[in-house]
PDB file of C-alpha atoms in Angstrom:
ATOM      1  CA  MET R 431      60.056  32.235  16.829  1.00 64.00           C
ATOM      2  CA  GLN R 432      57.611  33.656  14.227  1.00 71.00           C
ATOM      3  CA  THR R 433      60.238  33.185  11.516  1.00 75.00           C
ATOM      4  CA  LEU R 434      60.673  29.522  12.499  1.00 72.00           C
ATOM      5  CA  THR R 435      56.916  28.978  12.491  1.00 72.00           C
ATOM      6  CA  THR R 436      56.589  30.547   9.048  1.00 75.00           C
ATOM      7  CA  LEU R 437      59.548  28.705   7.535  1.00 74.00           C
ATOM      8  CA  SER R 438      58.320  25.448   9.082  1.00 70.00           C
ATOM      9  CA  SER R 439      55.170  25.678   6.999  1.00 67.00           C
ATOM     10  CA  TYR R 440      57.408  25.076   3.965  1.00 71.00           C
ATOM     11  CA  LEU R 441      60.163  22.849   5.362  1.00 72.00           C
ATOM     12  CA  PRO R 442      60.518  20.303   8.137  1.00 69.00           C
ATOM     13  CA  ARG R 443      61.140  22.107  11.412  1.00 70.00           C
ATOM     14  CA  PRO R 444      64.682  20.687  11.964  1.00 70.00           C
ATOM     15  CA  LEU R 445      65.780  21.941   8.536  1.00 72.00           C
ATOM     16  CA  ALA R 446      64.057  25.307   9.066  1.00 77.00           C
ATOM     17  CA  ALA R 447      65.796  25.660  12.439  1.00 79.00           C
ATOM     18  CA  GLU R 448      69.168  24.885  10.814  1.00 77.00           C
ATOM     19  CA  ILE R 449      68.600  27.637   8.206  1.00 79.00           C
ATOM     20  CA  ILE R 450      67.693  30.162  10.915  1.00 84.00           C
ATOM     21  CA  THR R 451      70.611  29.112  13.151  1.00 84.00           C
ATOM     22  CA  HIS R 452      73.114  29.489  10.265  1.00 80.00           C
ATOM     23  CA  PRO R 453      71.827  32.401   8.157  1.00 80.00           C
ATOM     24  CA  GLU R 454      75.259  32.869   6.612  1.00 82.00           C
ATOM     25  CA  CYS R 455      75.150  29.414   5.037  1.00 80.00           C
ATOM     26  CA  ASN R 456      74.042  28.637   1.552  1.00 82.00           C
ATOM     27  CA  VAL R 457      70.728  26.733   1.951  1.00 80.00           C
ATOM     28  CA  PHE R 458      71.875  24.385  -0.789  1.00 80.00           C
ATOM     29  CA  GLU R 459      74.687  23.212   1.509  1.00 80.00           C
ATOM     30  CA  LEU R 460      72.480  22.434   4.517  1.00 78.00           C
ATOM     31  CA  ALA R 461      71.649  18.829   3.727  1.00 81.00           C
ATOM     32  CA  THR R 462      70.912  16.882   6.906  1.00 83.00           C
ATOM     33  CA  ARG R 463      70.344  13.262   7.822  1.00 89.00           C
ATOM     34  CA  MET R 464      67.916  12.402  10.594  1.00 88.00           C
ATOM     35  CA  ASP R 465      65.945   9.435  11.801  1.00 94.00           C
ATOM     36  CA  ALA R 466      62.317   9.770  10.817  1.00 94.00           C
ATOM     37  CA  VAL R 467      59.130   7.875  10.210  1.00 96.00           C
ATOM     38  CA  VAL R 468      57.564   8.538   6.856  1.00 95.00           C
ATOM     39  CA  LEU R 469      53.845   8.098   6.270  1.00 96.00           C
ATOM     40  CA  PHE R 470      52.762   7.587   2.654  1.00 95.00           C
ATOM     41  CA  ALA R 471      49.052   8.238   2.126  1.00 94.00           C
ATOM     42  CA  ASP R 472      47.528   7.587  -1.309  1.00 92.00           C
ATOM     43  CA  MET R 473      43.897   8.137  -2.210  1.00 89.00           C
ATOM     44  CA  SER R 474      42.050   5.331  -3.945  1.00 88.00           C
ATOM     45  CA  GLY R 475      39.040   6.012  -6.103  1.00 86.00           C
ATOM     46  CA  PHE R 476      40.471   9.307  -7.259  1.00 83.00           C
ATOM     47  CA  THR R 477      41.072   8.364 -10.909  1.00 87.00           C
ATOM     48  CA  PRO R 478      37.369   8.069 -11.850  1.00 90.00           C
ATOM     49  CA  LEU R 479      36.700  11.385 -10.083  1.00 89.00           C
ATOM     50  CA  THR R 480      39.526  13.093 -11.985  1.00 89.00           C
ATOM     51  CA  ALA R 481      38.362  11.690 -15.331  1.00 90.00           C
ATOM     52  CA  ALA R 482      34.741  12.736 -14.800  1.00 91.00           C
ATOM     53  CA  LEU R 483      35.666  16.265 -13.709  1.00 89.00           C
ATOM     54  CA  GLY R 484      38.245  16.545 -16.515  1.00 89.00           C
ATOM     55  CA  ALA R 485      35.483  15.902 -19.027  1.00 91.00           C
ATOM     56  CA  LEU R 486      33.711  19.037 -17.792  1.00 89.00           C
ATOM     57  CA  GLY R 487      36.554  21.289 -18.970  1.00 90.00           C
ATOM     58  CA  PRO R 488      37.391  24.487 -17.051  1.00 89.00           C
ATOM     59  CA  GLN R 489      34.411  24.051 -14.696  1.00 91.00           C
ATOM     60  CA  GLY R 490      35.679  20.585 -13.848  1.00 89.00           C
ATOM     61  CA  ALA R 491      39.151  21.927 -13.138  1.00 88.00           C
ATOM     62  CA  GLU R 492      37.682  24.504 -10.734  1.00 90.00           C
ATOM     63  CA  GLU R 493      35.679  21.792  -9.016  1.00 90.00           C
ATOM     64  CA  MET R 494      38.748  19.554  -8.775  1.00 89.00           C
ATOM     65  CA  THR R 495      40.539  22.374  -6.947  1.00 88.00           C
ATOM     66  CA  ARG R 496      37.612  22.633  -4.510  1.00 90.00           C
ATOM     67  CA  VAL R 497      37.557  18.853  -3.927  1.00 90.00           C
ATOM     68  CA  LEU R 498      41.332  18.709  -3.365  1.00 88.00           C
ATOM     69  CA  ASN R 499      41.179  21.579  -0.876  1.00 89.00           C
ATOM     70  CA  GLU R 500      38.249  20.011   0.957  1.00 89.00           C
ATOM     71  CA  LEU R 501      40.006  16.662   1.189  1.00 89.00           C
ATOM     72  CA  PHE R 502      43.588  17.696   1.900  1.00 90.00           C
ATOM     73  CA  THR R 503      43.038  20.595   4.344  1.00 91.00           C
ATOM     74  CA  PRO R 504      41.670  18.411   7.178  1.00 94.00           C
ATOM     75  CA  LEU R 505      44.271  15.718   6.442  1.00 94.00           C
ATOM     76  CA  ILE R 506      47.082  18.269   6.759  1.00 92.00           C
ATOM     77  CA  GLU R 507      45.610  19.680   9.966  1.00 93.00           C
ATOM     78  CA  ARG R 508      45.391  16.172  11.463  1.00 96.00           C
ATOM     79  CA  SER R 509      48.951  15.401  10.398  1.00 94.00           C
ATOM     80  CA  HIS R 510      50.221  18.549  12.081  1.00 92.00           C
ATOM     81  CA  ARG R 511      48.349  17.689  15.310  1.00 95.00           C
ATOM     82  CA  TRP R 512      50.358  14.456  15.498  1.00 96.00           C
ATOM     83  CA  GLY R 513      53.619  16.400  14.939  1.00 93.00           C
ATOM     84  CA  GLY R 514      53.938  15.460  11.270  1.00 93.00           C
ATOM     85  CA  VAL R 515      55.382  17.658   8.553  1.00 88.00           C
ATOM     86  CA  VAL R 516      54.010  17.333   5.029  1.00 88.00           C
ATOM     87  CA  GLY R 517      57.033  16.699   2.841  1.00 85.00           C
ATOM     88  CA  LYS R 518      55.386  16.285  -0.561  1.00 85.00           C
ATOM     89  CA  PHE R 519      52.161  16.163  -2.472  1.00 83.00           C
ATOM     90  CA  ALA R 520      52.027  14.025  -5.585  1.00 84.00           C
ATOM     91  CA  GLY R 521      48.674  14.151  -7.294  1.00 80.00           C
ATOM     92  CA  ASP R 522      46.294  12.423  -4.897  1.00 85.00           C
ATOM     93  CA  ALA R 523      48.997  11.366  -2.442  1.00 90.00           C
ATOM     94  CA  LEU R 524      50.846  13.010   0.399  1.00 91.00           C
ATOM     95  CA  THR R 525      53.953  12.110   2.352  1.00 93.00           C
ATOM     96  CA  VAL R 526      54.266  13.145   6.007  1.00 94.00           C
ATOM     97  CA  LEU R 527      57.505  13.004   7.994  1.00 93.00           C
ATOM     98  CA  PHE R 528      57.649  12.446  11.759  1.00 95.00           C
ATOM     99  CA  PHE R 529      60.794  13.284  13.741  1.00 92.00           C
ATOM    100  CA  GLY R 530      61.798  13.022  17.356  1.00 91.00           C
ATOM    101  CA  ASP R 531      60.272  11.351  20.369  1.00 93.00           C
ATOM    102  CA  ALA R 532      57.648   8.675  19.804  1.00 97.00           C
ATOM    103  CA  ALA R 533      57.726   9.222  16.051  1.00 96.00           C
ATOM    104  CA  GLU R 534      56.559   5.663  15.303  1.00 96.00           C
ATOM    105  CA  PRO R 535      53.420   5.666  17.466  1.00 97.00           C
ATOM    106  CA  ARG R 536      52.572   9.238  16.385  1.00 98.00           C
ATOM    107  CA  ALA R 537      52.844   8.270  12.709  1.00 97.00           C
ATOM    108  CA  LEU R 538      50.695   5.170  13.233  1.00 97.00           C
ATOM    109  CA  ALA R 539      48.085   7.114  15.205  1.00 97.00           C
ATOM    110  CA  CYS R 540      48.032   9.732  12.478  1.00 97.00           C
ATOM    111  CA  ALA R 541      47.532   7.123   9.767  1.00 97.00           C
ATOM    112  CA  LEU R 542      44.630   5.590  11.695  1.00 96.00           C
ATOM    113  CA  GLU R 543      43.030   9.011  12.208  1.00 96.00           C
ATOM    114  CA  LEU R 544      43.418   9.886   8.497  1.00 96.00           C
ATOM    115  CA  ARG R 545      41.902   6.528   7.543  1.00 94.00           C
ATOM    116  CA  ASP R 546      38.932   7.065   9.862  1.00 94.00           C
ATOM    117  CA  TYR R 547      38.452  10.601   8.569  1.00 94.00           C
ATOM    118  CA  MET R 548      38.380   9.444   4.947  1.00 93.00           C
ATOM    119  CA  ARG R 549      35.930   6.661   5.810  1.00 93.00           C
ATOM    120  CA  THR R 550      33.437   9.220   7.098  1.00 92.00           C
ATOM    121  CA  HIS R 551      34.275  12.233   4.890  1.00 91.00           C
ATOM    122  CA  GLY R 552      35.675  10.737   1.699  1.00 87.00           C
ATOM    123  CA  ASP R 553      32.472  10.656  -0.364  1.00 89.00           C
ATOM    124  CA  CYS R 554      32.907  13.450  -2.898  1.00 88.00           C
ATOM    125  CA  LYS R 555      29.728  14.962  -4.278  1.00 90.00           C
ATOM    126  CA  THR R 556      30.406  16.801  -7.539  1.00 90.00           C
ATOM    127  CA  ARG R 557      28.448  18.031 -10.527  1.00 90.00           C
ATOM    128  CA  ALA R 558      29.896  15.012 -12.393  1.00 90.00           C
ATOM    129  CA  GLY R 559      28.441  12.589  -9.812  1.00 90.00           C
ATOM    130  CA  ASP R 560      29.285  11.111  -6.433  1.00 91.00           C
ATOM    131  CA  PHE R 561      32.620   9.339  -5.918  1.00 91.00           C
ATOM    132  CA  PRO R 562      33.831   7.364  -2.884  1.00 92.00           C
ATOM    133  CA  VAL R 563      37.470   8.200  -2.087  1.00 90.00           C
ATOM    134  CA  ARG R 564      39.476   6.297   0.521  1.00 90.00           C
ATOM    135  CA  MET R 565      43.138   6.177   1.559  1.00 91.00           C
ATOM    136  CA  LYS R 566      45.854   3.536   1.537  1.00 93.00           C
ATOM    137  CA  PHE R 567      48.850   3.899   3.795  1.00 94.00           C
ATOM    138  CA  GLY R 568      52.440   2.802   4.136  1.00 95.00           C
ATOM    139  CA  LEU R 569      54.915   3.577   6.907  1.00 96.00           C
ATOM    140  CA  ALA R 570      58.707   3.422   6.801  1.00 95.00           C
ATOM    141  CA  ALA R 571      61.283   4.240   9.457  1.00 95.00           C
ATOM    142  CA  GLY R 572      64.965   5.009   9.211  1.00 95.00           C
ATOM    143  CA  GLU R 573      67.474   7.638   8.258  1.00 95.00           C
ATOM    144  CA  VAL R 574      66.203  10.347   5.903  1.00 92.00           C
ATOM    145  CA  LEU R 575      68.291  12.767   3.910  1.00 90.00           C
ATOM    146  CA  GLN R 576      66.720  16.239   3.737  1.00 86.00           C
ATOM    147  CA  ALA R 577      67.998  18.890   1.386  1.00 85.00           C
ATOM    148  CA  ILE R 578      67.086  21.907  -0.649  1.00 84.00           C
ATOM    149  CA  VAL R 579      68.095  21.487  -4.286  1.00 86.00           C
ATOM    150  CA  GLY R 580      67.913  23.657  -7.368  1.00 85.00           C
ATOM    151  CA  THR R 581      68.843  27.276  -7.911  1.00 85.00           C
ATOM    152  CA  GLU R 582      67.911  30.557  -6.280  1.00 81.00           C
ATOM    153  CA  ARG R 583      65.238  30.978  -8.982  1.00 86.00           C
ATOM    154  CA  ARG R 584      63.677  27.560  -8.440  1.00 86.00           C
ATOM    155  CA  ALA R 585      64.447  25.527  -5.351  1.00 81.00           C
ATOM    156  CA  GLU R 586      62.721  22.471  -3.994  1.00 83.00           C
ATOM    157  CA  PHE R 587      62.808  20.546  -0.744  1.00 82.00           C
ATOM    158  CA  ILE R 588      63.595  16.869  -1.176  1.00 84.00           C
ATOM    159  CA  PHE R 589      63.915  13.933   1.164  1.00 86.00           C
ATOM    160  CA  ALA R 590      65.154  10.439   0.482  1.00 87.00           C
ATOM    161  CA  GLY R 591      65.850   7.254   2.339  1.00 87.00           C
ATOM    162  CA  ALA R 592      65.755   3.512   2.100  1.00 82.00           C
TER     163      ALA R 592
END
């Protein structure tokens, strides 16, 4: 069980379980298709913050790391509480996948909680000034392809769907 928990911090639980169940298989051959709800969450107001901190050089980069950790850590924790799995980070955006029972209402409830959190905790105070950061959301439901692609030296989890 500990192995599944650890691997699930890097991959969606169904894919992690498949890898553990079939250890003899090549992970690059374990592509799966499952119904899922995907939550897209994109921060707005992040570009001015990034530009201002970027102008500070190395100190700004360090502060950007702090700001990202302070913003994303509680968002990830809240996503996990609703049964979501973070599939990707892309700059100031994250994508969370929801599988299984009641995936739609869990994804929607998660989006509302993330929105409310950002409304009350999204004001970033930095040495470059104060910046309001909020989130925009999109939800999609349907079949999702999950796979690990790449080589043994550099592999990446991907997911795709309509």
